[in-house]
Structure formats: structure tokens, C-alpha cells
Coordinates of C-alpha atoms in Angstrom, one line a residue:
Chain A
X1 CA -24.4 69.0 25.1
X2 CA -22.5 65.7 25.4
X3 CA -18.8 66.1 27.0
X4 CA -16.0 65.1 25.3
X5 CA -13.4 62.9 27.3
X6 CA -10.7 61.5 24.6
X7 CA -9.8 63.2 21.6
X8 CA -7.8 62.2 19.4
X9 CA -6.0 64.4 16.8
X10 CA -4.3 63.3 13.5
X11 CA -2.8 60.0 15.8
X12 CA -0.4 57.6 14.5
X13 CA 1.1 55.1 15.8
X14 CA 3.9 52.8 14.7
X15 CA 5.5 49.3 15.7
X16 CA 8.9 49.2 16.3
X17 CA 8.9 45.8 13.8
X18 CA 6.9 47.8 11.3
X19 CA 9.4 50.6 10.8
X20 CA 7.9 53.7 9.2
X21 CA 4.7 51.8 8.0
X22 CA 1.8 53.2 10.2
X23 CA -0.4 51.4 11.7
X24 CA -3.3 54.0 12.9
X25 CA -3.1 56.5 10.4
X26 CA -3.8 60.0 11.1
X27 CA -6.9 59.3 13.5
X28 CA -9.0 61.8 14.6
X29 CA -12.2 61.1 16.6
X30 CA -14.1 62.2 19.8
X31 CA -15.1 59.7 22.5
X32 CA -18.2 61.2 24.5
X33 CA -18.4 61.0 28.1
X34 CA -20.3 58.0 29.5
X35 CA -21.8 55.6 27.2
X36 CA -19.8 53.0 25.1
X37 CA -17.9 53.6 22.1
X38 CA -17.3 50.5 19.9
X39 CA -14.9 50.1 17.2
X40 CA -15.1 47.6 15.3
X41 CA -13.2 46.2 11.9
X42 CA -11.6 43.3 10.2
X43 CA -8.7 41.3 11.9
X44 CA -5.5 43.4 12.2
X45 CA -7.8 46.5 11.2
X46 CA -5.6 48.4 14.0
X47 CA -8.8 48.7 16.3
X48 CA -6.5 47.2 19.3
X49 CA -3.6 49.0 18.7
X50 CA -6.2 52.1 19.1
X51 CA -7.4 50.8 22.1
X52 CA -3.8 50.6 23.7
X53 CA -3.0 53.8 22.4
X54 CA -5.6 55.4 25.2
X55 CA -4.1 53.9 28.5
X56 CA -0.5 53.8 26.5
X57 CA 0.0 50.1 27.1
X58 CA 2.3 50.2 24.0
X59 CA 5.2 51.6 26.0
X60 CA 5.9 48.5 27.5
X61 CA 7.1 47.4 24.2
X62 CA 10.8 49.5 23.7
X63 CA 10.9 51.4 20.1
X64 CA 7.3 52.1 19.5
X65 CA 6.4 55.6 18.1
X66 CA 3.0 57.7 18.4
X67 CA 2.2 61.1 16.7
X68 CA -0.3 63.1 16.7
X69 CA -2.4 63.7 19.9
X70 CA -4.5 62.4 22.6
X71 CA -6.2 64.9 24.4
X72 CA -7.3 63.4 28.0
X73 CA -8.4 65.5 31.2
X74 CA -7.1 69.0 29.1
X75 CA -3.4 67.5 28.5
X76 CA -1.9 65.6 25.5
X77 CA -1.7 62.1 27.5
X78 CA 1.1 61.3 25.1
X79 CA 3.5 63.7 25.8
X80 CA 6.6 62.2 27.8
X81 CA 5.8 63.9 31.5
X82 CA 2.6 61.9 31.4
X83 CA 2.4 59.8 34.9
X84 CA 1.8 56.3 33.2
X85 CA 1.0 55.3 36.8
X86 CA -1.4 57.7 37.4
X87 CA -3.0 57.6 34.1
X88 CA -3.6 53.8 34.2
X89 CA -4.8 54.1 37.6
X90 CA -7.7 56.9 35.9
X91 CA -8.1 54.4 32.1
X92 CA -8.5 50.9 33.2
X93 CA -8.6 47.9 31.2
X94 CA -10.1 44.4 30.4
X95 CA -8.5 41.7 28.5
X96 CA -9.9 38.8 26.1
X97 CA -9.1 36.5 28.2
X98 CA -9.7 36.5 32.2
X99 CA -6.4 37.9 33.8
X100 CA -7.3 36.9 37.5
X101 CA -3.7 37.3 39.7
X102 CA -2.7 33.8 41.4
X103 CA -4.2 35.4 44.3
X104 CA -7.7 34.9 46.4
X105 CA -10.4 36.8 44.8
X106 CA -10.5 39.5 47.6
X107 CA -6.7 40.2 46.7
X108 CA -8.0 40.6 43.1
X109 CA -10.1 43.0 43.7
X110 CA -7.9 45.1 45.9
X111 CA -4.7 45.0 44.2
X112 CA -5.5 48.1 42.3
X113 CA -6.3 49.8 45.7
X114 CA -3.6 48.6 47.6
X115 CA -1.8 50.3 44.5
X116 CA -3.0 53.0 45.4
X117 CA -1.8 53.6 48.6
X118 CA -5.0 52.7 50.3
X119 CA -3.9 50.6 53.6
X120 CA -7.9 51.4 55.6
X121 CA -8.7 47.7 55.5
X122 CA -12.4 48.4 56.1
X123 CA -12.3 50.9 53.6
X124 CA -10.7 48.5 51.4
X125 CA -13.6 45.5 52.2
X126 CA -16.2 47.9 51.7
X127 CA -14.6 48.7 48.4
X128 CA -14.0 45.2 47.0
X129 CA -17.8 44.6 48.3
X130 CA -19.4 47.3 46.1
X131 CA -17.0 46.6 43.3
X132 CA -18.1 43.0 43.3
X133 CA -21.8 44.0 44.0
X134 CA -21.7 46.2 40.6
X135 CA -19.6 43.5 38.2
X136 CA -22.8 41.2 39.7
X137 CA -20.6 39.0 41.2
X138 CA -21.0 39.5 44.8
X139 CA -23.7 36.5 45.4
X140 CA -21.5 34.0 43.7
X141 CA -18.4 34.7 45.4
X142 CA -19.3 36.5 48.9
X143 CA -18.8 33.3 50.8
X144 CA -15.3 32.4 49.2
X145 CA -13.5 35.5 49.1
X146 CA -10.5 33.9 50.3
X147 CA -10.6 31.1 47.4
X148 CA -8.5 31.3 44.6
X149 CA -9.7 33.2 41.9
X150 CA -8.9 30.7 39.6
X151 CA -11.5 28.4 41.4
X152 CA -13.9 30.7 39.3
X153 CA -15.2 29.7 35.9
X154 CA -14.5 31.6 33.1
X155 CA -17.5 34.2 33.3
X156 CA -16.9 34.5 36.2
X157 CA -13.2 35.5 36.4
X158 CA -14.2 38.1 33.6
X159 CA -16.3 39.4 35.9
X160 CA -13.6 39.5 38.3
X161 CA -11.5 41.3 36.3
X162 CA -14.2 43.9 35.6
X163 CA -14.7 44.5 39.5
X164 CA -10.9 44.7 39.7
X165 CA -11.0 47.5 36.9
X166 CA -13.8 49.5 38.4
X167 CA -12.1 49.5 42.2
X168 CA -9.9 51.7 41.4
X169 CA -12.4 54.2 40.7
X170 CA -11.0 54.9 36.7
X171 CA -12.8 57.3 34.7
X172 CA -12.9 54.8 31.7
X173 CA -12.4 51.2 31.0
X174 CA -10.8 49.6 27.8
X175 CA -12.4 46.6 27.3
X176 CA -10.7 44.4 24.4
X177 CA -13.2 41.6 22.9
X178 CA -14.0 40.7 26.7
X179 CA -16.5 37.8 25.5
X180 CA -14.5 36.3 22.5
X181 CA -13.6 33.5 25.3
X182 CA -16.7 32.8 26.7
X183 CA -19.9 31.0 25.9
X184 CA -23.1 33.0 25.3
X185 CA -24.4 33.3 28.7
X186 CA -21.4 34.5 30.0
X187 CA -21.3 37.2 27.1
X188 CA -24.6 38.1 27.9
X189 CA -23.7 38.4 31.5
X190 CA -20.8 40.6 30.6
X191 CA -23.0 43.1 28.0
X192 CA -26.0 43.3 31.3
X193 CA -22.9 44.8 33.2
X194 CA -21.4 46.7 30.4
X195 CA -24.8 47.9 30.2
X196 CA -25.3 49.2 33.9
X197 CA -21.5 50.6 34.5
X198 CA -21.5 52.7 31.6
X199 CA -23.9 55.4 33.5
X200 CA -21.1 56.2 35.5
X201 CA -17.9 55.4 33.6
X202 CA -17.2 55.7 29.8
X203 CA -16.3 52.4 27.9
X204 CA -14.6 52.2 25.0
X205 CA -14.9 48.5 23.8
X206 CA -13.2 46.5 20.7
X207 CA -15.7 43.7 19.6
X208 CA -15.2 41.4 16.7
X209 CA -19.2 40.5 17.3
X210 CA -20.9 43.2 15.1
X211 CA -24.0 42.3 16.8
X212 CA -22.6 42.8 20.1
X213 CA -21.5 46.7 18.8
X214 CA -24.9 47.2 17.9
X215 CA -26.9 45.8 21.3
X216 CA -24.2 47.6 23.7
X217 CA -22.8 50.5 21.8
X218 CA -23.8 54.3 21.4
X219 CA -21.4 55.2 19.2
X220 CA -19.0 52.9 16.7
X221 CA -15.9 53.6 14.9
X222 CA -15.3 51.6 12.1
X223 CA -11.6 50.6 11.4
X224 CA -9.9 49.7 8.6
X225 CA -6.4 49.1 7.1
X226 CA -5.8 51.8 10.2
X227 CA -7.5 54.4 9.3
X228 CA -11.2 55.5 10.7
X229 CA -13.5 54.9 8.2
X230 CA -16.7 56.2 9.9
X231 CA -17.6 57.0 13.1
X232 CA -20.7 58.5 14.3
X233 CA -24.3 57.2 16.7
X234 CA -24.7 53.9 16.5
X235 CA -27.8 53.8 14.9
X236 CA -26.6 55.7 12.3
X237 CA -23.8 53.5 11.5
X238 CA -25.9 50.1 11.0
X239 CA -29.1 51.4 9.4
X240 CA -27.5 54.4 7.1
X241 CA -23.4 54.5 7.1
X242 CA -22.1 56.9 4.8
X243 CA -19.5 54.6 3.5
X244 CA -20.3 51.9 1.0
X245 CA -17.3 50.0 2.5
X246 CA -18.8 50.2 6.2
X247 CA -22.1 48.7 4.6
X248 CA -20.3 45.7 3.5
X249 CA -18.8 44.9 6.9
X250 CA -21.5 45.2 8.7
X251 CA -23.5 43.1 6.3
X252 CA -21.1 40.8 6.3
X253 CA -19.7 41.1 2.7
X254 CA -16.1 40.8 4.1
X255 CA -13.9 40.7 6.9
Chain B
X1 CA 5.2 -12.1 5.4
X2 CA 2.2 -9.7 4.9
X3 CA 3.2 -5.9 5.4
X4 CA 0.8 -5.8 8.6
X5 CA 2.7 -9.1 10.4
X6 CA 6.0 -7.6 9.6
X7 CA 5.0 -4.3 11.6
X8 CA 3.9 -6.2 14.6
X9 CA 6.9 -8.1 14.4
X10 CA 9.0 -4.7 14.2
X11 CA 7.1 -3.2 17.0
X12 CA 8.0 -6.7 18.8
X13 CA 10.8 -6.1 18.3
X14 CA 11.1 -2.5 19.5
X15 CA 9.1 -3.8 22.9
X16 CA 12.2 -6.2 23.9
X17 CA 14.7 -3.8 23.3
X18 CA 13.0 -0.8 25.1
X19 CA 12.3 -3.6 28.5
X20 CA 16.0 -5.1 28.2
X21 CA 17.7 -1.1 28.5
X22 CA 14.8 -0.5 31.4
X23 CA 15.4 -4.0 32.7
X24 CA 19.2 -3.0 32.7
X25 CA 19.2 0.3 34.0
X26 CA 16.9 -0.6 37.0
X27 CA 18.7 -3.5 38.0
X28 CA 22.0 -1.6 38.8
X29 CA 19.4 1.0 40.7
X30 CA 18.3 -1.4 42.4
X31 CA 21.6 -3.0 43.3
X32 CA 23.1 0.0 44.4
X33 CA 20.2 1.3 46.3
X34 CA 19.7 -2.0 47.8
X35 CA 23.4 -2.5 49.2
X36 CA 23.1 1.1 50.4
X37 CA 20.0 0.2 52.0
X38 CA 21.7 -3.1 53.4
X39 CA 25.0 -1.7 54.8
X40 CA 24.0 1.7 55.7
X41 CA 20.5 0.9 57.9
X42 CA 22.3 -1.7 59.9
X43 CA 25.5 0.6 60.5
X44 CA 23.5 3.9 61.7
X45 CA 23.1 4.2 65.4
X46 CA 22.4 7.4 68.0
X47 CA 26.3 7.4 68.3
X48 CA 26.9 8.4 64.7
X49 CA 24.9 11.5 64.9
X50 CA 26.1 12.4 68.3
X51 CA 29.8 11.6 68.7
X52 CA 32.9 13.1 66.9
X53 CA 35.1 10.5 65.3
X54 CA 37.6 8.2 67.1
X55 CA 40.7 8.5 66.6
X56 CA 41.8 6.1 63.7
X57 CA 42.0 2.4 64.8
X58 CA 39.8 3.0 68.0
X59 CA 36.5 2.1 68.5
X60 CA 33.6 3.7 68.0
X61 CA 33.1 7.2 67.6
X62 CA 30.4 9.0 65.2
X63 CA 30.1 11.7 62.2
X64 CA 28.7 14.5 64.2
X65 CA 31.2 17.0 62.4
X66 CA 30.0 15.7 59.2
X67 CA 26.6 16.0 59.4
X68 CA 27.0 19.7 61.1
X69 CA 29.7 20.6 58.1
X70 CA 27.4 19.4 55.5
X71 CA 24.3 21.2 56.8
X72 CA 26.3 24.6 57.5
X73 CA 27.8 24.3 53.6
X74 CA 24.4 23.5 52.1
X75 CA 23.0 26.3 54.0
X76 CA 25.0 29.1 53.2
X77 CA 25.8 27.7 49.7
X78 CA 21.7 28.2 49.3
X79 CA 21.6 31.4 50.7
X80 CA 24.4 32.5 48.3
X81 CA 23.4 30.9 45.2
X82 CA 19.4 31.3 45.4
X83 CA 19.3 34.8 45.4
X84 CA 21.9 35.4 42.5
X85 CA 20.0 32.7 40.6
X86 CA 16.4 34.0 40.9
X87 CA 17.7 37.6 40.2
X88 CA 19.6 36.5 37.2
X89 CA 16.5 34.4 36.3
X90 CA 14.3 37.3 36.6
X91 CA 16.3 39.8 34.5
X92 CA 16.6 36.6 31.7
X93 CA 12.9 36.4 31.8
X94 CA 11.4 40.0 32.7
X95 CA 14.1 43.1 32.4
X96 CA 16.3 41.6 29.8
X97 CA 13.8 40.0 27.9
X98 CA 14.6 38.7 24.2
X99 CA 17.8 41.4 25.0
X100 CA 21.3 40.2 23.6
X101 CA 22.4 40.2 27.3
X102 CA 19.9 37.8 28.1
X103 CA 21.2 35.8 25.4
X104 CA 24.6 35.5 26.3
X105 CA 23.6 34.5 30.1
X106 CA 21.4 32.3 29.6
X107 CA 23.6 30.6 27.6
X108 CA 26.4 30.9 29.8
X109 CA 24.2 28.9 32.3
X110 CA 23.6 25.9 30.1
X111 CA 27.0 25.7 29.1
X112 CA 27.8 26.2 33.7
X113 CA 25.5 23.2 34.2
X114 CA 27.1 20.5 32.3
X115 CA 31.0 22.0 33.8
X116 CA 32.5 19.4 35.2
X117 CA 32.2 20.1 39.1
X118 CA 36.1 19.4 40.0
X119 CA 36.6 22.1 37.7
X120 CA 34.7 24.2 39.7
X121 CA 36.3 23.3 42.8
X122 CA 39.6 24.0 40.9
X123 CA 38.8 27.4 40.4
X124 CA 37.4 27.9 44.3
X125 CA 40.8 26.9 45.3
X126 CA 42.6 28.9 43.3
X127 CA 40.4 32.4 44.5
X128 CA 39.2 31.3 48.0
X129 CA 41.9 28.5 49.0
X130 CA 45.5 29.5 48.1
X131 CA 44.8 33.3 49.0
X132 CA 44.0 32.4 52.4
X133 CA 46.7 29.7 52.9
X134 CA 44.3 26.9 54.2
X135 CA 41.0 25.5 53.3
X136 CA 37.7 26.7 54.5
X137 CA 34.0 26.1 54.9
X138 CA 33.4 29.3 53.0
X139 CA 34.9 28.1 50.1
X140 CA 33.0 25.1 50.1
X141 CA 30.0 26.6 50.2
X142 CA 30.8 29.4 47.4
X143 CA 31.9 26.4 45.2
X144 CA 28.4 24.6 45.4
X145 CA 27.5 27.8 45.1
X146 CA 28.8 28.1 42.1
X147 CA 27.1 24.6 41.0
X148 CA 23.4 26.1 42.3
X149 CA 23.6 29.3 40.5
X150 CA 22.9 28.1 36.8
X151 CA 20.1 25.6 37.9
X152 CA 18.1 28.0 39.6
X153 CA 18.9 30.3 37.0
X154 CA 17.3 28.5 34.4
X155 CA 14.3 26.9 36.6
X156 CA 13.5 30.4 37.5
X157 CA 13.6 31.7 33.8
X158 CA 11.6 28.6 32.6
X159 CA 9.2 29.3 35.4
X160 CA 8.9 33.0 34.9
X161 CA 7.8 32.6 31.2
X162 CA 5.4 30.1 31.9
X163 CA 3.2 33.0 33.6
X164 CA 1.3 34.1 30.2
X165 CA 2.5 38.1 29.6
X166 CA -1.2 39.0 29.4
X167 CA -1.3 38.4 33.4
X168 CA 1.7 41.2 33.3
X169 CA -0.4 43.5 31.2
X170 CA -2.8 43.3 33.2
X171 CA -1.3 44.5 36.6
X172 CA 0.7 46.9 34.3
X173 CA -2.9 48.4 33.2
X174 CA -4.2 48.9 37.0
X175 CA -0.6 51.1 37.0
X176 CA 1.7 48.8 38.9
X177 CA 5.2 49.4 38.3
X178 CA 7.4 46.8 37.0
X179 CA 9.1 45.5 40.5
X180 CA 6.0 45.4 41.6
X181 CA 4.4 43.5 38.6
X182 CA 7.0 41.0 39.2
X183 CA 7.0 40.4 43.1
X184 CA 3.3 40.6 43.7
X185 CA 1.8 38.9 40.3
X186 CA 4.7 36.9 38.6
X187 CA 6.8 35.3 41.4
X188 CA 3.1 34.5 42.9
X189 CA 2.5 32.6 39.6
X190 CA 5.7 30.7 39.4
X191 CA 6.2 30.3 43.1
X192 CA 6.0 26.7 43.2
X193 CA 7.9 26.1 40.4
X194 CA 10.5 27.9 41.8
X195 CA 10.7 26.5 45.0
X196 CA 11.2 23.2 42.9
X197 CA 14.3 24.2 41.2
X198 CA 15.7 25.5 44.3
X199 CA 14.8 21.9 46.2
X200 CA 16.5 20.1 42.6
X201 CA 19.5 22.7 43.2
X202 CA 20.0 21.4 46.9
X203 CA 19.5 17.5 46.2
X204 CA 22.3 18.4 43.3
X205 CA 24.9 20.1 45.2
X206 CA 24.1 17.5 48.5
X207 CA 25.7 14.9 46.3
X208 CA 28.7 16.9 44.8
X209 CA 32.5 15.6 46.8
X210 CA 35.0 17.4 44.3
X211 CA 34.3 20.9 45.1
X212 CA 34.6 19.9 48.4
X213 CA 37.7 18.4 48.2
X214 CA 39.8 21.2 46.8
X215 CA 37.5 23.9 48.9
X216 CA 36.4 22.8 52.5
X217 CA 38.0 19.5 52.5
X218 CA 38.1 17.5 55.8
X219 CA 38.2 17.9 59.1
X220 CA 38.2 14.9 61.7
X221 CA 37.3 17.5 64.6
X222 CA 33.6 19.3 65.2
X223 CA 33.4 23.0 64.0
X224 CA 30.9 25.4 63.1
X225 CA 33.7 28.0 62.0
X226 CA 33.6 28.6 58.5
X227 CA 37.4 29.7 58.4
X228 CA 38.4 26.2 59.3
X229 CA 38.5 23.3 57.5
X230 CA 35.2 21.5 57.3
X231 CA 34.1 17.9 57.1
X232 CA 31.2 16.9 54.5
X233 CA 29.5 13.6 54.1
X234 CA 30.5 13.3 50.8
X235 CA 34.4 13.4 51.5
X236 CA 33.7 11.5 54.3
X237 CA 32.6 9.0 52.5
X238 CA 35.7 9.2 50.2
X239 CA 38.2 8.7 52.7
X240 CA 36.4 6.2 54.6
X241 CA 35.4 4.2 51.9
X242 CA 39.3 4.3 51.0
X243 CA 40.7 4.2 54.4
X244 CA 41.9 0.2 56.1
X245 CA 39.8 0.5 59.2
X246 CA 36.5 -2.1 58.7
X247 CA 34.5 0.2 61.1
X248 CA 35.3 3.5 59.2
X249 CA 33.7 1.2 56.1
X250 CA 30.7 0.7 58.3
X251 CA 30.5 4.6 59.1
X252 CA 30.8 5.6 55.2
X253 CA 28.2 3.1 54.7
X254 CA 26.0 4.9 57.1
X255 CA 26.6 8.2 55.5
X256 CA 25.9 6.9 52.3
X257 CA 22.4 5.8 53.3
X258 CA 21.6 9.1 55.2
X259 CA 22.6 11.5 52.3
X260 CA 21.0 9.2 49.5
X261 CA 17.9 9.1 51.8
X262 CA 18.3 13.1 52.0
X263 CA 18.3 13.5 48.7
X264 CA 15.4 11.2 47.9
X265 CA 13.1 12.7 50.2
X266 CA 14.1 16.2 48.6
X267 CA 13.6 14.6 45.3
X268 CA 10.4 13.3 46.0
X269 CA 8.8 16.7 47.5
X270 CA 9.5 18.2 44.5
X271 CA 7.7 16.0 42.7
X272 CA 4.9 16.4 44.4
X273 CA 4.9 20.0 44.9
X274 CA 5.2 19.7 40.7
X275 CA 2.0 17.6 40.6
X276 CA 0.4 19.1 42.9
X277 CA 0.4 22.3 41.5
X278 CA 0.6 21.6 37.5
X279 CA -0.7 18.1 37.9
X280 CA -4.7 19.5 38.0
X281 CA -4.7 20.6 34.8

């Protein structure tokens, strides 16, 4: 029986600009341990604002409102004694584009750690070296670790960022559209490692590339107008989706 | 005249005008910089960095309390201004931002800048001059102070929103706390730029005398007490520019040439700091 990590029930989630115009409506779905989820939709479907909803990024922004729940862990992650510190240090993320720290790439990779508390430096070495070994970027970078990160190419700083994220030990990483900036090889770099990390961690990815949801994914959650549409096995949803409206998407009717 | 001739005549035109005003400007530059040049090299010697002044009418004698006044104002004028203006910048551009507070300083700050500086050192004297019944090094140094404040202010905001807010995201979603978000990722970021507007802030307030005047104002004796009275280069130059005594000319012309020389050199490491660091890309 597959675990469940995230659930969320009957979410919501509004914009302080927007006023009382939801813009996830009433979500409910059920992200399974390991593996990645993909969701997937047109531009300004909501599938980000989803995304942000699970490390709660959109606190940052003053006025913002959720309802509903997010069961993480056994606890509703969006009630207000929720450690945000703690539960960003356990739901990691990845941006669209590279977001190395004007620091060397070592530093990079041990912020989160340092974070932390951890102050072993060999523990900390040994750390960054495995985190760099598994984002596949140890044989690039292992005699510059004192460089600058942003003496790295793009790829490569996504790569970064993905050892950064997965230093820290988290239980899942967010990755939003992590390849829209980078050329094909790159991308392909990025789904390998998506590829291999997702036996230990669960990854819940937003990807504009419908292909790309269908190479990397095990499940997909189709998003529109912020409301789930459909979300089930992967398969399922590109060879038989339920929806007529999913069809189109993915086909390429719209959107 | 065909419409294509009449352009190339227009932007003939244009051409002329633009090299006269450049032509114009440079030459009083270049006149001013050269007689500073002229007059100042030939008037410094060891003596003028060494020696108190002589008493008036005697010969020889240096600016040592000058120099030592100037450096001890500058100093502590940075060291109070620097840290209120990277705060305030930082609240502008991180805590407070897009607030209504942030508004109103930051537009306070513009409108400090272009203050007329005597009106500054008006306002020193009245809260740091007549309380205390004499002037005081202190008070010239709060009044340039006072001058720094909104410069850094502003090169710190500027420089603080130049770091994209995706970079802040992202140490926010590896569960940094905001203080630390700023001091570990941000300030890295802008830390160049920064240490430009606080070298611009120095070169600006090196050259200010009005403050001065109504704050630490003169003193022909050497002290490094801040209570007393303290000589600057700048009045320095004032009075010995205006005063009847041929060598005193000689020793404002000396001054002249260090501080314009000081100020150049500061000018010129920030530009290179700038292109240095934004010049790559």
C-alpha cells in the first residue's frame, strides 16, 4: 500500500490583491510517498500557487488567506503554531531560475546545514560532498569548491541548487518548472537526477513541458481555472483521462 | 535642400553644440584642477603635515591640526552616519517594503540630499553648539553626519533591490529567518555596491566647509578632543584663502591639493569597485 505524505482537504487559497476571489478552489488530493507528482495546466492555472501552498512560501507576502487543510507528518501544516522554520527545513524547494547565494559553491551547499545548527565542519564537508555526488555535480565542481557559484553555467547552478535542497535532508522537494531556463541538455540532466533522488525523497514538480510530466512523473494533477481537474497515475492521465478537457490539454488543443 | 541633407545638417548642428558645452565645461575643470595642481604641489612639504601652525605673520609652520581634525570628523561622522543609513536602507528595501513608512522616508531622503548643507550646519549649532556654550568636533562630525545619512540611505536601498527577490525566496525556503536572509544572502549580494555609496558618502562630506563652520569650526592649536574646537581642511582653507599673510595662501593652496587629491582617489576606487563588479556583465 503506497503511503500518503500531503493531503490536502477542501484547500483554498486567496491573494491579498485578489480579495475573496479564490485562487485554488476547494482542492483535495493525495501526494504518495516517494515518486514525483506533476501538475500540470495552462498559465495562471493556480498550479504554483499550489506548489507554495505545501512549504507555505505565501506567508511572506502579508494578507494572504488559506482554508481548508494540509495534512503533513499527522498535523494540519497550516494551522498558525506551525514552525515555518522547521517545516521549510523538512519541504525544500527549487526555483525556475538558478538561485545560487553570492557565495562559493561549498557555502551553497552548506547554508542550509549551517542553518541548521550543524557547526562539525567535517561533518559538514562530507555532507556537501554527497549532496553534490547525488545532484551529479561533484566531478564538475570538486576541484573549485571555493569558486563562486556564479562561475557555474546555468545547468549547472540548477544543479547546485538541487544539492543545496537535498543537504538538508528534507522529506520532499518543490521543484517549480526547474528546466524552463535551460537548454535541452541541461533539462535532461536535471530529469536523470529527478529521476534517481525521487527513490528516497518525494517530488512534487510544476512543469509547463507536458512531455516532461509524462517522462518523469508517476502521478499528475491537472490544474485549471484553480480547481483539480483530474488527478490520478500517470499513465492513466495521458493515454485515458476521464475529463474531455484534460484530453485537450494534453493534446495540445489549448493552453 | 533634400529632406536627407537637411538631417545631416541638423545633426551637424547638434554635434557642435553638444562639443562646445563639453568643450566649456572641461576647460574650467581643467583650469581649476590645473591651478590646484600648480599651487598646491609646489607648496606641500614634510613640515605641513608635521608642524602646527605659526603664529600669524611668522614663518613657517604646518596644518598638522587640520589634517588630524579632518580625519577624526570624517571618521566618526562615518561611523555615525553608515550605520543609520544602511539600517534605514534596509528597512526601505526589506522590512518596510512598498509600506507607507517606507514611502515617506525614502522620500524624506531625496528631499535631505539636495538640503542646502549650511542649513544643516544651522541646525547642528542650534542642538549641539549653543547648548554646550562653545563649538565642538562632535558636532562637526554629527553635522556631516547628518549630510551621509540620506546618501547611504538611498545607495543602500537602490543596492538592496537590485538583489532579485527570488534569491530571498530561496534562502527563505531552506528556513532561514528574515535577519538572516538579509545578512548572509542579501548584504553578500549588494556588498560592493554598498561599500560604493559609503566611499561616494565620504568623498561628499570631505568637501563640505559650512557645516563645519557653524559646528567644529577652527582651531589654530593640535587636538584630538572632540569637546574642543576643531580645525578642518576645508575651513582652513576658508580663512587662509581670506587671510593677508602670502604664506597662509601657499598653505590653503596645499590643502586644497591634498583634499581634492583625497577625494579623487576615493572617487576613483569606487569606480572601479563599480566596474569591477557590474562591469562583467
Amino acid at each position: 500500500m503506497e503511503k500518503i505524505v500531503i493531503e490536502t482537504k477542501n484547500l483554498s487559497f486567496f491573494y491579498a490583491e485578489q480579495g475573496n476571489k479564490p485562487s485554488l478552489k476547494n482542492i483535495s488530493l493525495q501526494i504518495i510517498e516517494k515518486g514525483v507528482t506533476a501538475l500540470i495546466g495552462p498559465s495562471g492555472c493556480g498550479k504554483t500557487t499550489l506548489l507554495r501552498c505545501f512549504n507555505r512560501m505565501h506567508d511572506l507576502y502579508p494578507g494572504i488567506r488559506y482554508e481548508g487543510e494540509i495534512i503533513f507528518d499527522g498535523k494540519n501544516m497550516l494551522s498558525s503554531n506551525t514552525d515555518l522554520i522547521d517545516l521549510r527545513s523538512r519541504v525544500g524547494m527549487v526555483f525556475q531560475k538558478p538561485t545560487a547565494f553570492p557565495m562559493s559553491i561549498f557555502d551553497n551547499v552548506a547554508y542550509g546545514l549551517k542553518l541548521k545548527g550543524e557547526s562539525n565542519k567535517s561533518e559538514i564537508a562530507d555532507i556537501v560532498e554527497q549532496s553534490l555526488k547525488n545532484a551529479a555535480l561533484w566531478d564538475e565542481v570538486e576541484d573549485k569548491l571555493n569558486a563562486s557559484a556564479y562561475a557555474l553555467s546555468g545547468g549547472q547552478q540548477q544543479r547546485l541548487v538541487i544539492a543545496r535542497a537535498m543537504a538538508v535532508n528534507p522529506e520532499i522537494i518543490l521543484f517549480d518548472e526547474p528546466t524552463s531556463a535551460l537548454d535541452p541538455i541541461s533539462t535532461g540532466k536535471i530529469e536523470e537526477l529527478i529521476a534517481e533522488i525521487k527513490k528516497d525523497i518525494t517530488i512534487i514538480i510544476v512543469t509547463h513541458n507536458m512531455q516532461q510530466a509524462a517522462r518523469i512523473s508517476d502521478h499528475t494533477g491537472f490544474v485549471m481555472l484553480g480547481e483539480m481537474v483530474e488527478y490520478g497515475k500517470t499513465e492513466k492521465i495521458f493515454t485515458n483521462p476521464r475529463e474531455k478537457i484534460t484530453e485537450d490539454y494534453i493534446t495540445g488543443r489549448f493552453g | 535642400m533634400t529632406g536627407k541633407k537637411y538631417r545631416k545638417v541638423e545633426s551637424f548642428v547638434a554635434l557642435s553644440f553638444c562639443c562646445m558645452a563639453a568643450l566649456f565645461g572641461l576647460f574650467w575643470l581643467v583650469f581649476i584642477l590645473g591651478d590646484v595642481v600648480v599651487y598646491g604641489f609646489s607648496a606641500i612639504n614634510w613640515e605641513l603635515f608635521t608642524e602646527d601652525p605659526a603664529p600669524p605673520g611668522m614663518e613657517g609652520g604646518g596644518l598638522r591640526n587640520a589634517f588630524v581634525g579632518q580625519l577624526l570628523i570624517t571618521f566618526f561622522a562615518t561611523l555615525i552616519g553608515v550605520p543609520i543609513g544602511i539600517l534605514g536602507g534596509t528597512f526601505i528595501a526589506e522590512y518596510g517594503r512598498g509600506g507607507k513608512l517606507s514611502t515617506i522616508v525614502s522620500m524624506f531622503s531625496d528631499i535631505m540630499v539636495s538640503v542646502p548643507s549650511i542649513v544643516i550646519g544651522t541646525f547642528v549649532y542650534a542642538i549641539l553648539v549653543i547648548p554646550f556654550g562653545h563649538f565642538n568636533g562632535w558636532a562637526g562630525s554629527v553635522a556631516l553626519a547628518v549630510i551621509m545619512i540620506p546618501v547611504v540611505l538611498r545607495t543602500t536601498e537602490d543596492m538592496l533591490k537590485l538583489i532579485p527577490w527570488s534569491l530571498r525566496e530561496a534562502a527563505f525556503a531552506l528556513g532561514a529567518p528574515y535577519y538572516k536572509v538579509i545578512i548572509q544572502v542579501v548584504y553578500r549580494g549588494a556588498a560592493t555596491g554598498i561599500l560604493t555609496g559609503i566611499l561616494l558618502a565620504i568623498a561628499r562630506v570631505a568637501g563640505e566647509t559650512a557645516p563645519l563652520l557653524f559646528t567644529s569650526f577652527n582651531n589654530s592649536f593640535y587636538t584630538t578632543d572632540m569637546n574642543e574646537p576643531m580645525a578642518s581642511l576645508t575651513v582652513t582653507i576658508f580663512q587662509y584663502a581670506m587671510g593677508p599673510f602670502d604664506d597662509w595662501h601657499q598653505m590653503a593652496w596645499a590643502a586644497s591639493f591634498v583634499i581634492t587629491f583625497f577625494i579623487l582617489i576615493v572617487t576613483v576606487t569606487c569606480r572601479a569597485l563599480v566596474k569591477w563588479k557590474y562591469g562583467k556583465n
